[in-house]
C-alpha atoms as an extended CHARMM CRD file, in Angstrom:
* protein
*
       280  EXT
         1         1  MET       CA              0.1610000000        0.1680000000       -0.2370000000  PROA      1               0.0000000000
         2         2  ARG       CA              2.8020000000        2.2770000000        0.7620000000  PROA      2               0.0000000000
         3         3  GLY       CA              4.8310000000        1.6240000000       -2.6540000000  PROA      3               0.0000000000
         4         4  LEU       CA              1.4010000000        2.4490000000       -4.2410000000  PROA      4               0.0000000000
         5         5  LEU       CA              0.8370000000        5.7300000000       -2.5020000000  PROA      5               0.0000000000
         6         6  GLU       CA              4.3460000000        6.4750000000       -3.2530000000  PROA      6               0.0000000000
         7         7  ARG       CA              4.2560000000        6.0080000000       -6.8960000000  PROA      7               0.0000000000
         8         8  LEU       CA              0.7220000000        8.0850000000       -6.7730000000  PROA      8               0.0000000000
         9         9  GLN       CA              2.4840000000       10.8650000000       -5.5940000000  PROA      9               0.0000000000
        10        10  ALA       CA              5.1710000000       10.6520000000       -7.8240000000  PROA      10              0.0000000000
        11        11  SER       CA              2.6240000000       10.8340000000      -10.8830000000  PROA      11              0.0000000000
        12        12  ARG       CA              0.2920000000       13.3890000000       -9.0040000000  PROA      12              0.0000000000
        13        13  PHE       CA              0.0490000000       15.1950000000      -12.3080000000  PROA      13              0.0000000000
        14        14  VAL       CA             -1.1120000000       12.2020000000      -14.1940000000  PROA      14              0.0000000000
        15        15  VAL       CA             -3.6680000000       11.6130000000      -11.1780000000  PROA      15              0.0000000000
        16        16  ILE       CA             -5.0920000000       15.0160000000      -11.3290000000  PROA      16              0.0000000000
        17        17  GLY       CA             -5.3920000000       14.9760000000      -14.9540000000  PROA      17              0.0000000000
        18        18  GLY       CA             -7.0880000000       11.5420000000      -14.9170000000  PROA      18              0.0000000000
        19        19  ALA       CA             -9.4120000000       12.7880000000      -12.0790000000  PROA      19              0.0000000000
        20        20  ILE       CA            -10.3120000000       15.9390000000      -14.1090000000  PROA      20              0.0000000000
        21        21  ALA       CA            -11.0640000000       13.8540000000      -17.2750000000  PROA      21              0.0000000000
        22        22  ILE       CA            -13.3800000000       11.6990000000      -15.1140000000  PROA      22              0.0000000000
        23        23  LEU       CA            -15.0570000000       14.9730000000      -13.6550000000  PROA      23              0.0000000000
        24        24  LEU       CA            -15.6850000000       16.4820000000      -17.1860000000  PROA      24              0.0000000000
        25        25  ALA       CA            -17.0940000000       12.9440000000      -18.7600000000  PROA      25              0.0000000000
        26        26  ALA       CA            -19.5660000000       12.8540000000      -15.4720000000  PROA      26              0.0000000000
        27        27  ILE       CA            -20.8360000000       16.6240000000      -16.0810000000  PROA      27              0.0000000000
        28        28  GLY       CA            -21.0510000000       16.1680000000      -19.9820000000  PROA      28              0.0000000000
        29        29  ALA       CA            -23.0780000000       12.6330000000      -19.1560000000  PROA      29              0.0000000000
        30        30  ILE       CA            -25.4760000000       14.4380000000      -16.6120000000  PROA      30              0.0000000000
        31        31  LEU       CA            -26.1410000000       17.1860000000      -19.3040000000  PROA      31              0.0000000000
        32        32  GLY       CA            -27.0830000000       14.5810000000      -21.7320000000  PROA      32              0.0000000000
        33        33  LEU       CA            -29.6140000000       12.8570000000      -19.4510000000  PROA      33              0.0000000000
        34        34  PRO       CA            -33.2420000000       12.9190000000      -21.5130000000  PROA      34              0.0000000000
        35        35  VAL       CA            -34.8620000000       14.7750000000      -18.3290000000  PROA      35              0.0000000000
        36        36  GLU       CA            -38.6090000000       15.2350000000      -19.0660000000  PROA      36              0.0000000000
        37        37  SER       CA            -40.9020000000       17.5860000000      -17.1400000000  PROA      37              0.0000000000
        38        38  VAL       CA            -43.4560000000       14.8610000000      -17.9530000000  PROA      38              0.0000000000
        39        39  PRO       CA            -41.5690000000       11.2410000000      -18.5490000000  PROA      39              0.0000000000
        40        40  ASP       CA            -43.0490000000        8.8080000000      -20.5590000000  PROA      40              0.0000000000
        41        41  ILE       CA            -44.2830000000        6.0180000000      -18.4580000000  PROA      41              0.0000000000
        42        42  SER       CA            -46.8240000000        4.4930000000      -21.0470000000  PROA      42              0.0000000000
        43        43  PRO       CA            -46.3120000000        0.7560000000      -22.0360000000  PROA      43              0.0000000000
        44        44  ARG       CA            -45.2530000000       -0.5130000000      -25.1480000000  PROA      44              0.0000000000
        45        45  GLN       CA            -48.3930000000       -1.1800000000      -27.0470000000  PROA      45              0.0000000000
        46        46  VAL       CA            -49.6060000000       -1.3890000000      -30.3750000000  PROA      46              0.0000000000
        47        47  LEU       CA            -53.2170000000       -0.6290000000      -31.0650000000  PROA      47              0.0000000000
        48        48  VAL       CA            -55.7590000000       -2.3620000000      -33.4780000000  PROA      48              0.0000000000
        49        49  SER       CA            -58.7510000000       -0.4160000000      -34.6290000000  PROA      49              0.0000000000
        50        50  VAL       CA            -61.7370000000       -1.6430000000      -36.6440000000  PROA      50              0.0000000000
        51        51  VAL       CA            -64.5420000000        0.7110000000      -37.5920000000  PROA      51              0.0000000000
        52        52  ALA       CA            -67.7720000000       -1.1730000000      -38.6390000000  PROA      52              0.0000000000
        53        53  PRO       CA            -70.9230000000        0.6130000000      -39.1870000000  PROA      53              0.0000000000
        54        54  GLY       CA            -74.1750000000       -0.3120000000      -38.0020000000  PROA      54              0.0000000000
        55        55  LEU       CA            -73.0990000000       -2.9640000000      -35.7620000000  PROA      55              0.0000000000
        56        56  ALA       CA            -74.2180000000       -3.2160000000      -31.9880000000  PROA      56              0.0000000000
        57        57  THR       CA            -72.0430000000       -3.8880000000      -29.6840000000  PROA      57              0.0000000000
        58        58  GLU       CA            -72.5070000000       -7.4010000000      -29.0710000000  PROA      58              0.0000000000
        59        59  GLU       CA            -71.8500000000       -8.1540000000      -32.7910000000  PROA      59              0.0000000000
        60        60  VAL       CA            -68.8410000000       -6.2630000000      -32.6940000000  PROA      60              0.0000000000
        61        61  GLU       CA            -67.3500000000       -8.1580000000      -29.9000000000  PROA      61              0.0000000000
        62        62  ARG       CA            -68.3830000000      -11.4710000000      -31.3280000000  PROA      62              0.0000000000
        63        63  LEU       CA            -67.8400000000      -10.8780000000      -34.9740000000  PROA      63              0.0000000000
        64        64  ILE       CA            -64.6370000000       -8.8060000000      -34.8460000000  PROA      64              0.0000000000
        65        65  THR       CA            -63.0280000000       -7.9690000000      -31.5260000000  PROA      65              0.0000000000
        66        66  PHE       CA            -62.8880000000      -11.7270000000      -30.3480000000  PROA      66              0.0000000000
        67        67  PRO       CA            -61.3880000000      -12.7620000000      -34.2090000000  PROA      67              0.0000000000
        68        68  ILE       CA            -58.6370000000      -10.4030000000      -33.5440000000  PROA      68              0.0000000000
        69        69  GLU       CA            -58.0080000000      -11.4790000000      -30.0250000000  PROA      69              0.0000000000
        70        70  THR       CA            -57.7810000000      -14.7550000000      -30.8920000000  PROA      70              0.0000000000
        71        71  SER       CA            -55.1150000000      -13.8060000000      -33.7210000000  PROA      71              0.0000000000
        72        72  MET       CA            -52.9760000000      -11.8590000000      -31.4490000000  PROA      72              0.0000000000
        73        73  ALA       CA            -52.7760000000      -14.5830000000      -28.5850000000  PROA      73              0.0000000000
        74        74  GLY       CA            -49.6210000000      -15.8140000000      -28.4240000000  PROA      74              0.0000000000
        75        75  ILE       CA            -47.0230000000      -13.2260000000      -29.9100000000  PROA      75              0.0000000000
        76        76  PRO       CA            -43.6030000000      -13.2730000000      -28.4920000000  PROA      76              0.0000000000
        77        77  GLY       CA            -42.9710000000      -10.5150000000      -25.9080000000  PROA      77              0.0000000000
        78        78  MET       CA            -46.5240000000       -9.9280000000      -25.4360000000  PROA      78              0.0000000000
        79        79  ASN       CA            -47.6680000000       -9.3010000000      -21.8480000000  PROA      79              0.0000000000
        80        80  ASP       CA            -51.2440000000       -8.1220000000      -22.0620000000  PROA      80              0.0000000000
        81        81  LEU       CA            -54.0610000000       -8.3340000000      -24.3370000000  PROA      81              0.0000000000
        82        82  ARG       CA            -57.2300000000       -5.7940000000      -23.5670000000  PROA      82              0.0000000000
        83        83  SER       CA            -60.1020000000       -4.5440000000      -25.9240000000  PROA      83              0.0000000000
        84        84  VAL       CA            -62.6640000000       -2.1020000000      -25.8620000000  PROA      84              0.0000000000
        85        85  SER       CA            -66.1470000000       -2.8900000000      -27.9620000000  PROA      85              0.0000000000
        86        86  ARG       CA            -68.7710000000       -0.3260000000      -28.7660000000  PROA      86              0.0000000000
        87        87  SER       CA            -71.5740000000       -0.0800000000      -31.2580000000  PROA      87              0.0000000000
        88        88  GLY       CA            -69.5310000000        0.3770000000      -34.6710000000  PROA      88              0.0000000000
        89        89  VAL       CA            -66.0880000000        0.6500000000      -33.3540000000  PROA      89              0.0000000000
        90        90  SER       CA            -63.3730000000       -2.3510000000      -32.2730000000  PROA      90              0.0000000000
        91        91  VAL       CA            -60.1820000000       -1.5580000000      -30.6590000000  PROA      91              0.0000000000
        92        92  VAL       CA            -57.4200000000       -4.0250000000      -29.1350000000  PROA      92              0.0000000000
        93        93  TYR       CA            -54.7260000000       -3.0280000000      -27.1100000000  PROA      93              0.0000000000
        94        94  VAL       CA            -51.9240000000       -5.5910000000      -27.4200000000  PROA      94              0.0000000000
        95        95  GLN       CA            -49.2140000000       -4.6600000000      -24.6210000000  PROA      95              0.0000000000
        96        96  PHE       CA            -45.4150000000       -6.0260000000      -24.6120000000  PROA      96              0.0000000000
        97        97  ASP       CA            -42.5390000000       -6.1440000000      -22.1720000000  PROA      97              0.0000000000
        98        98  ASP       CA            -40.4430000000       -2.7460000000      -22.2110000000  PROA      98              0.0000000000
        99        99  ASP       CA            -37.3590000000       -4.9590000000      -23.4150000000  PROA      99              0.0000000000
       100       100  THR       CA            -39.1180000000       -5.7990000000      -26.9680000000  PROA      100             0.0000000000
       101       101  ASP       CA            -38.4000000000       -3.8190000000      -30.0790000000  PROA      101             0.0000000000
       102       102  ILE       CA            -41.5770000000       -1.6010000000      -30.8460000000  PROA      102             0.0000000000
       103       103  ASP       CA            -40.6460000000       -1.9590000000      -34.9360000000  PROA      103             0.0000000000
       104       104  LEU       CA            -40.7220000000       -5.7600000000      -34.6440000000  PROA      104             0.0000000000
       105       105  ASP       CA            -43.7630000000       -5.7800000000      -32.4690000000  PROA      105             0.0000000000
       106       106  ARG       CA            -45.5110000000       -3.8220000000      -34.8730000000  PROA      106             0.0000000000
       107       107  THR       CA            -44.4700000000       -6.3050000000      -37.6730000000  PROA      107             0.0000000000
       108       108  ARG       CA            -45.5840000000       -9.2080000000      -35.6830000000  PROA      108             0.0000000000
       109       109  VAL       CA            -49.0340000000       -7.5520000000      -35.4000000000  PROA      109             0.0000000000
       110       110  ASN       CA            -49.3430000000       -6.7150000000      -38.8380000000  PROA      110             0.0000000000
       111       111  GLU       CA            -48.6820000000      -10.5090000000      -39.6260000000  PROA      111             0.0000000000
       112       112  ARG       CA            -51.4860000000      -11.5510000000      -37.4130000000  PROA      112             0.0000000000
       113       113  ILE       CA            -53.8330000000       -8.9060000000      -38.3510000000  PROA      113             0.0000000000
       114       114  GLN       CA            -53.5300000000      -10.9120000000      -41.9520000000  PROA      114             0.0000000000
       115       115  GLN       CA            -54.6810000000      -13.7030000000      -40.3800000000  PROA      115             0.0000000000
       116       116  ALA       CA            -57.8480000000      -12.1690000000      -38.4120000000  PROA      116             0.0000000000
       117       117  ARG       CA            -59.0870000000      -11.1470000000      -41.8040000000  PROA      117             0.0000000000
       118       118  SER       CA            -59.7710000000      -14.6850000000      -42.7740000000  PROA      118             0.0000000000
       119       119  LEU       CA            -61.5550000000      -15.1950000000      -39.4740000000  PROA      119             0.0000000000
       120       120  ILE       CA            -63.7500000000      -11.9050000000      -39.6080000000  PROA      120             0.0000000000
       121       121  SER       CA            -67.0570000000      -12.9230000000      -41.4610000000  PROA      121             0.0000000000
       122       122  VAL       CA            -68.1860000000       -9.2570000000      -41.6870000000  PROA      122             0.0000000000
       123       123  PRO       CA            -67.3750000000       -7.6530000000      -45.3920000000  PROA      123             0.0000000000
       124       124  GLY       CA            -65.7990000000       -4.5060000000      -46.4790000000  PROA      124             0.0000000000
       125       125  LEU       CA            -64.0340000000       -3.9330000000      -42.9270000000  PROA      125             0.0000000000
       126       126  SER       CA            -60.7770000000       -2.0680000000      -43.0200000000  PROA      126             0.0000000000
       127       127  ILE       CA            -58.1560000000       -3.3390000000      -39.8390000000  PROA      127             0.0000000000
       128       128  ASN       CA            -56.1810000000       -0.6280000000      -39.0010000000  PROA      128             0.0000000000
       129       129  MET       CA            -52.7450000000       -0.3440000000      -36.6000000000  PROA      129             0.0000000000
       130       130  GLY       CA            -52.6620000000        2.7710000000      -34.6170000000  PROA      130             0.0000000000
       131       131  PRO       CA            -49.5160000000        5.2380000000      -34.9980000000  PROA      131             0.0000000000
       132       132  LEU       CA            -46.1330000000        4.5350000000      -33.8210000000  PROA      132             0.0000000000
       133       133  ALA       CA            -46.8170000000        6.9430000000      -30.7030000000  PROA      133             0.0000000000
       134       134  THR       CA            -47.8120000000        6.6130000000      -27.0760000000  PROA      134             0.0000000000
       135       135  GLY       CA            -50.3060000000        7.8580000000      -25.1210000000  PROA      135             0.0000000000
       136       136  MET       CA            -47.9830000000       10.4480000000      -23.6220000000  PROA      136             0.0000000000
       137       137  GLY       CA            -47.3650000000       11.5270000000      -27.5440000000  PROA      137             0.0000000000
       138       138  GLU       CA            -49.8610000000       14.4750000000      -27.5540000000  PROA      138             0.0000000000
       139       139  ILE       CA            -48.3450000000       17.8350000000      -27.5150000000  PROA      139             0.0000000000
       140       140  MET       CA            -50.9490000000       20.3070000000      -28.7080000000  PROA      140             0.0000000000
       141       141  GLN       CA            -54.7030000000       20.5650000000      -29.1690000000  PROA      141             0.0000000000
       142       142  VAL       CA            -55.8370000000       23.7900000000      -31.7490000000  PROA      142             0.0000000000
       143       143  GLN       CA            -59.0730000000       24.5790000000      -32.5760000000  PROA      143             0.0000000000
       144       144  ILE       CA            -60.3530000000       26.5350000000      -36.0730000000  PROA      144             0.0000000000
       145       145  ARG       CA            -63.5030000000       28.7920000000      -35.8510000000  PROA      145             0.0000000000
       146       146  GLY       CA            -64.9680000000       30.7730000000      -38.3890000000  PROA      146             0.0000000000
       147       147  PRO       CA            -67.8610000000       33.2230000000      -37.6420000000  PROA      147             0.0000000000
       148       148  HSD       CA            -69.5910000000       32.3260000000      -41.0730000000  PROA      148             0.0000000000
       149       149  GLN       CA            -68.1700000000       28.8430000000      -41.4010000000  PROA      149             0.0000000000
       150       150  SER       CA            -70.6210000000       25.9330000000      -40.7520000000  PROA      150             0.0000000000
       151       151  LEU       CA            -69.1900000000       22.8650000000      -38.7370000000  PROA      151             0.0000000000
       152       152  MET       CA            -69.1030000000       21.1110000000      -42.4250000000  PROA      152             0.0000000000
       153       153  ASP       CA            -66.8030000000       23.7550000000      -43.7480000000  PROA      153             0.0000000000
       154       154  LEU       CA            -64.4180000000       23.6530000000      -40.8800000000  PROA      154             0.0000000000
       155       155  ASN       CA            -64.0880000000       20.0370000000      -40.9540000000  PROA      155             0.0000000000
       156       156  ARG       CA            -63.3030000000       20.2420000000      -44.8100000000  PROA      156             0.0000000000
       157       157  LEU       CA            -60.8690000000       23.0740000000      -44.1960000000  PROA      157             0.0000000000
       158       158  MET       CA            -59.3770000000       20.8190000000      -40.8130000000  PROA      158             0.0000000000
       159       159  ASN       CA            -59.0870000000       17.7290000000      -43.2290000000  PROA      159             0.0000000000
       160       160  TRP       CA            -57.8850000000       19.0410000000      -46.3060000000  PROA      160             0.0000000000
       161       161  VAL       CA            -55.6020000000       22.0050000000      -45.6120000000  PROA      161             0.0000000000
       162       162  VAL       CA            -54.4040000000       22.2250000000      -41.6510000000  PROA      162             0.0000000000
       163       163  VAL       CA            -54.1220000000       18.0140000000      -41.2630000000  PROA      163             0.0000000000
       164       164  PRO       CA            -51.6500000000       17.4630000000      -44.3630000000  PROA      164             0.0000000000
       165       165  GLN       CA            -49.5250000000       20.5550000000      -43.1300000000  PROA      165             0.0000000000
       166       166  LEU       CA            -49.3200000000       19.3490000000      -39.7800000000  PROA      166             0.0000000000
       167       167  LYS       CA            -48.2230000000       16.0740000000      -40.9330000000  PROA      167             0.0000000000
       168       168  LEU       CA            -45.0900000000       17.4620000000      -42.6750000000  PROA      168             0.0000000000
       169       169  VAL       CA            -43.5830000000       18.8110000000      -39.6380000000  PROA      169             0.0000000000
       170       170  PRO       CA            -40.4600000000       16.6750000000      -38.5570000000  PROA      170             0.0000000000
       171       171  GLY       CA            -41.8480000000       14.4580000000      -35.4980000000  PROA      171             0.0000000000
       172       172  VAL       CA            -45.4480000000       14.8060000000      -35.9570000000  PROA      172             0.0000000000
       173       173  VAL       CA            -46.6610000000       10.8790000000      -36.4770000000  PROA      173             0.0000000000
       174       174  ASP       CA            -50.2160000000       11.7380000000      -36.6080000000  PROA      174             0.0000000000
       175       175  VAL       CA            -52.9980000000       14.3620000000      -36.2480000000  PROA      175             0.0000000000
       176       176  ASN       CA            -56.3270000000       13.6910000000      -34.8210000000  PROA      176             0.0000000000
       177       177  VAL       CA            -59.4560000000       15.5730000000      -35.8500000000  PROA      177             0.0000000000
       178       178  ASN       CA            -62.4700000000       15.5610000000      -33.2150000000  PROA      178             0.0000000000
       179       179  GLY       CA            -65.5960000000       17.9160000000      -33.3820000000  PROA      179             0.0000000000
       180       180  GLY       CA            -66.7170000000       19.5410000000      -36.8770000000  PROA      180             0.0000000000
       181       181  ALA       CA            -69.3950000000       17.9720000000      -39.2040000000  PROA      181             0.0000000000
       182       182  GLU       CA            -68.1460000000       15.3820000000      -41.7370000000  PROA      182             0.0000000000
       183       183  GLU       CA            -69.3250000000       16.2380000000      -45.4300000000  PROA      183             0.0000000000
       184       184  THR       CA            -71.5680000000       13.4940000000      -46.8690000000  PROA      184             0.0000000000
       185       185  TYR       CA            -73.7410000000       12.9040000000      -49.8160000000  PROA      185             0.0000000000
       186       186  GLN       CA            -77.2560000000       12.2180000000      -48.6760000000  PROA      186             0.0000000000
       187       187  VAL       CA            -80.4360000000       10.6720000000      -50.3120000000  PROA      187             0.0000000000
       188       188  ALA       CA            -83.8670000000       10.8350000000      -48.4010000000  PROA      188             0.0000000000
       189       189  ILE       CA            -85.8890000000        7.9890000000      -50.1270000000  PROA      189             0.0000000000
       190       190  ASP       CA            -89.5520000000        8.4790000000      -50.3050000000  PROA      190             0.0000000000
       191       191  GLN       CA            -91.3990000000        5.2060000000      -49.8620000000  PROA      191             0.0000000000
       192       192  ALA       CA            -94.2410000000        5.9950000000      -52.1430000000  PROA      192             0.0000000000
       193       193  ARG       CA            -91.9470000000        6.1220000000      -55.0550000000  PROA      193             0.0000000000
       194       194  LEU       CA            -89.8600000000        3.0990000000      -54.3120000000  PROA      194             0.0000000000
       195       195  THR       CA            -93.1290000000        1.2290000000      -54.2010000000  PROA      195             0.0000000000
       196       196  ALA       CA            -94.1420000000        2.9190000000      -57.5110000000  PROA      196             0.0000000000
       197       197  TYR       CA            -91.0560000000        2.0710000000      -59.1570000000  PROA      197             0.0000000000
       198       198  GLY       CA            -90.7870000000       -1.5230000000      -57.5380000000  PROA      198             0.0000000000
       199       199  LEU       CA            -87.5070000000       -0.8730000000      -55.8700000000  PROA      199             0.0000000000
       200       200  SER       CA            -86.1050000000       -2.1260000000      -52.3870000000  PROA      200             0.0000000000
       201       201  VAL       CA            -83.7310000000       -0.3010000000      -50.3640000000  PROA      201             0.0000000000
       202       202  SER       CA            -80.9140000000       -3.2410000000      -50.8110000000  PROA      202             0.0000000000
       203       203  GLU       CA            -81.0370000000       -2.2280000000      -54.5440000000  PROA      203             0.0000000000
       204       204  ILE       CA            -80.5330000000        1.1590000000      -53.6630000000  PROA      204             0.0000000000
       205       205  TYR       CA            -77.2720000000        0.3280000000      -51.5100000000  PROA      205             0.0000000000
       206       206  ARG       CA            -75.9380000000       -1.9970000000      -54.4660000000  PROA      206             0.0000000000
       207       207  ALA       CA            -76.5690000000        1.0750000000      -57.2330000000  PROA      207             0.0000000000
       208       208  VAL       CA            -74.4060000000        3.3180000000      -55.2060000000  PROA      208             0.0000000000
       209       209  ASP       CA            -71.7090000000        1.0410000000      -54.3150000000  PROA      209             0.0000000000
       210       210  ALA       CA            -71.2850000000       -0.1690000000      -58.0630000000  PROA      210             0.0000000000
       211       211  ASN       CA            -71.2490000000        2.9290000000      -59.7920000000  PROA      211             0.0000000000
       212       212  ASN       CA            -69.0850000000        5.1770000000      -57.7140000000  PROA      212             0.0000000000
       213       213  ALA       CA            -65.6670000000        3.2880000000      -58.9110000000  PROA      213             0.0000000000
       214       214  ALA       CA            -63.2090000000        3.5570000000      -61.4600000000  PROA      214             0.0000000000
       215       215  SER       CA            -61.7790000000        0.8780000000      -63.7580000000  PROA      215             0.0000000000
       216       216  GLY       CA            -58.8710000000        0.3620000000      -66.3380000000  PROA      216             0.0000000000
       217       217  GLY       CA            -59.5860000000       -0.8170000000      -69.9900000000  PROA      217             0.0000000000
       218       218  GLY       CA            -55.7920000000       -1.5990000000      -71.1660000000  PROA      218             0.0000000000
       219       219  TRP       CA            -54.6130000000        0.3450000000      -74.1350000000  PROA      219             0.0000000000
       220       220  ILE       CA            -55.0340000000        0.4330000000      -77.4580000000  PROA      220             0.0000000000
       221       221  GLU       CA            -52.6740000000        1.6070000000      -80.6920000000  PROA      221             0.0000000000
       222       222  HSD       CA            -53.8070000000        4.6580000000      -82.4760000000  PROA      222             0.0000000000
       223       223  HSD       CA            -51.4730000000        6.2830000000      -84.9800000000  PROA      223             0.0000000000
       224       224  ALA       CA            -48.5100000000        4.7170000000      -83.7460000000  PROA      224             0.0000000000
       225       225  GLU       CA            -48.9920000000        5.7690000000      -80.2670000000  PROA      225             0.0000000000
       226       226  GLN       CA            -50.1890000000        3.8020000000      -77.4210000000  PROA      226             0.0000000000
       227       227  GLN       CA            -53.4930000000        5.3110000000      -75.6560000000  PROA      227             0.0000000000
       228       228  ILE       CA            -54.7230000000        4.4600000000      -72.2530000000  PROA      228             0.0000000000
       229       229  VAL       CA            -58.1510000000        3.2160000000      -72.0220000000  PROA      229             0.0000000000
       230       230  VAL       CA            -59.5740000000        4.0490000000      -68.4460000000  PROA      230             0.0000000000
       231       231  GLY       CA            -63.4400000000        4.1520000000      -66.8960000000  PROA      231             0.0000000000
       232       232  ARG       CA            -64.0510000000        6.9840000000      -64.7430000000  PROA      232             0.0000000000
       233       233  GLY       CA            -67.2480000000        6.7640000000      -62.7940000000  PROA      233             0.0000000000
       234       234  LEU       CA            -66.0100000000        8.6710000000      -59.7610000000  PROA      234             0.0000000000
       235       235  ILE       CA            -68.5280000000       10.9450000000      -58.1510000000  PROA      235             0.0000000000
       236       236  ARG       CA            -67.5600000000       14.6570000000      -58.2150000000  PROA      236             0.0000000000
       237       237  SER       CA            -70.2460000000       16.6610000000      -57.3620000000  PROA      237             0.0000000000
       238       238  LEU       CA            -73.9220000000       16.5990000000      -55.8230000000  PROA      238             0.0000000000
       239       239  ASP       CA            -75.3950000000       16.2230000000      -59.4120000000  PROA      239             0.0000000000
       240       240  ASP       CA            -73.3000000000       13.3470000000      -60.4240000000  PROA      240             0.0000000000
       241       241  PHE       CA            -74.7510000000       11.8780000000      -57.1130000000  PROA      241             0.0000000000
       242       242  ALA       CA            -78.2460000000       12.3280000000      -57.8150000000  PROA      242             0.0000000000
       243       243  ALA       CA            -77.9880000000       11.3110000000      -61.0740000000  PROA      243             0.0000000000
       244       244  LEU       CA            -76.7150000000        7.5160000000      -60.6550000000  PROA      244             0.0000000000
       245       245  PRO       CA            -78.7700000000        4.9430000000      -62.0810000000  PROA      245             0.0000000000
       246       246  VAL       CA            -80.4240000000        2.3570000000      -60.0350000000  PROA      246             0.0000000000
       247       247  ARG       CA            -82.3010000000        0.3060000000      -62.7110000000  PROA      247             0.0000000000
       248       248  GLN       CA            -82.6100000000        0.3980000000      -66.4320000000  PROA      248             0.0000000000
       249       249  ASN       CA            -86.1990000000        0.3210000000      -67.6870000000  PROA      249             0.0000000000
       250       250  PRO       CA            -87.3730000000       -1.9020000000      -70.9150000000  PROA      250             0.0000000000
       251       251  ASP       CA            -87.5600000000        0.7570000000      -72.9310000000  PROA      251             0.0000000000
       252       252  GLY       CA            -83.9360000000        2.2090000000      -72.2190000000  PROA      252             0.0000000000
       253       253  THR       CA            -84.9850000000        4.7780000000      -69.9180000000  PROA      253             0.0000000000
       254       254  ALA       CA            -83.3720000000        4.5890000000      -66.2980000000  PROA      254             0.0000000000
       255       255  ILE       CA            -84.6540000000        5.2450000000      -63.0170000000  PROA      255             0.0000000000
       256       256  ARG       CA            -82.0530000000        7.5660000000      -61.4390000000  PROA      256             0.0000000000
       257       257  LEU       CA            -81.3250000000        8.2210000000      -57.4410000000  PROA      257             0.0000000000
       258       258  ARG       CA            -83.1030000000       11.6530000000      -57.6920000000  PROA      258             0.0000000000
       259       259  ASP       CA            -86.1680000000        9.9120000000      -58.9500000000  PROA      259             0.0000000000
       260       260  ILE       CA            -86.6980000000        7.8790000000      -55.6220000000  PROA      260             0.0000000000
       261       261  GLY       CA            -86.3010000000       10.8060000000      -53.1620000000  PROA      261             0.0000000000
       262       262  ARG       CA            -84.3380000000       13.9080000000      -52.2050000000  PROA      262             0.0000000000
       263       263  VAL       CA            -80.6540000000       14.2010000000      -52.8800000000  PROA      263             0.0000000000
       264       264  ALA       CA            -78.6140000000       16.8960000000      -50.7910000000  PROA      264             0.0000000000
       265       265  MET       CA            -75.4690000000       17.2100000000      -48.8730000000  PROA      265             0.0000000000
       266       266  GLY       CA            -75.5740000000       16.8200000000      -45.0120000000  PROA      266             0.0000000000
       267       267  PRO       CA            -73.5720000000       16.1760000000      -42.1180000000  PROA      267             0.0000000000
       268       268  ARG       CA            -72.6760000000       12.4710000000      -40.9830000000  PROA      268             0.0000000000
       269       269  THR       CA            -74.4010000000       11.0040000000      -37.8650000000  PROA      269             0.0000000000
       270       270  ARG       CA            -72.7850000000       12.4240000000      -34.7220000000  PROA      270             0.0000000000
       271       271  LEU       CA            -71.5860000000        9.7770000000      -32.4920000000  PROA      271             0.0000000000
       272       272  GLY       CA            -70.4600000000       12.2260000000      -29.5960000000  PROA      272             0.0000000000
       273       273  ALA       CA            -69.0910000000       15.8810000000      -29.2610000000  PROA      273             0.0000000000
       274       274  VAL       CA            -66.4740000000       18.0700000000      -28.7990000000  PROA      274             0.0000000000
       275       275  THR       CA            -66.6340000000       21.1940000000      -26.6270000000  PROA      275             0.0000000000
       276       276  ARG       CA            -63.8960000000       23.5040000000      -25.3220000000  PROA      276             0.0000000000
       277       277  ASP       CA            -64.5340000000       25.8840000000      -22.1950000000  PROA      277             0.0000000000
       278       278  GLY       CA            -67.9040000000       24.4480000000      -21.8800000000  PROA      278             0.0000000000
       279       279  LYS       CA            -68.9640000000       25.5950000000      -25.1440000000  PROA      279             0.0000000000
       280       280  GLY       CA            -69.7200000000       23.2510000000      -27.9690000000  PROA      280             0.0000000000
């Protein structure tokens, strides 16, 4: 021990320099610590959501939530599986251990989503994964107002102008829109006209679904040029929607959507409300 102390004393400048280097390294490490005023303590999880308009809570649980939960069971690293089933909405929370890779977790969940599609008997559903963010990731809430703007106008402005610009900001994963009124094309069917034409409501649904579409027709050669053939049947205006053919008569005339009811623009049926400072 005495010999060690003598050697340290003889090399005191080296010892002092080493101590100063260790001190500076410690200060740099302290300054680089990720200290947050509100630390993220949320679990590592992946959200799977499905929107099923028209289904009651019991049908959502039995036909959608249960098949998804069955498909998610057994994913490596998963420690909890929770779900919420409501009228028209199913949300499944897949929670993982903290030492797992969230990107790998999302890949595995996406693989199980493909399996779940074959187990769900409800047609036309879209199964979506939530954004790569946690419950503590929300940083700001903003509101747009206009004294002479309707809720549909504000909703259109938010979804088509504001939200795309916000998603271009570096670090922004997703933008959630609440409130407003979603603009839709609506038809109020006149039962007397429906009976007079011998139509059913299911025929109206099929006609609207089949006519609002676009398709490709290959290509043709014309004057040594290749010209693309396309079929454009997408609805672009309220007049296009009103002119949709529902049935073709034997004489060649068509029964159109405007012939069986009143066609107009209107808001989608709201499932909730958003307020600010107690005001709607």
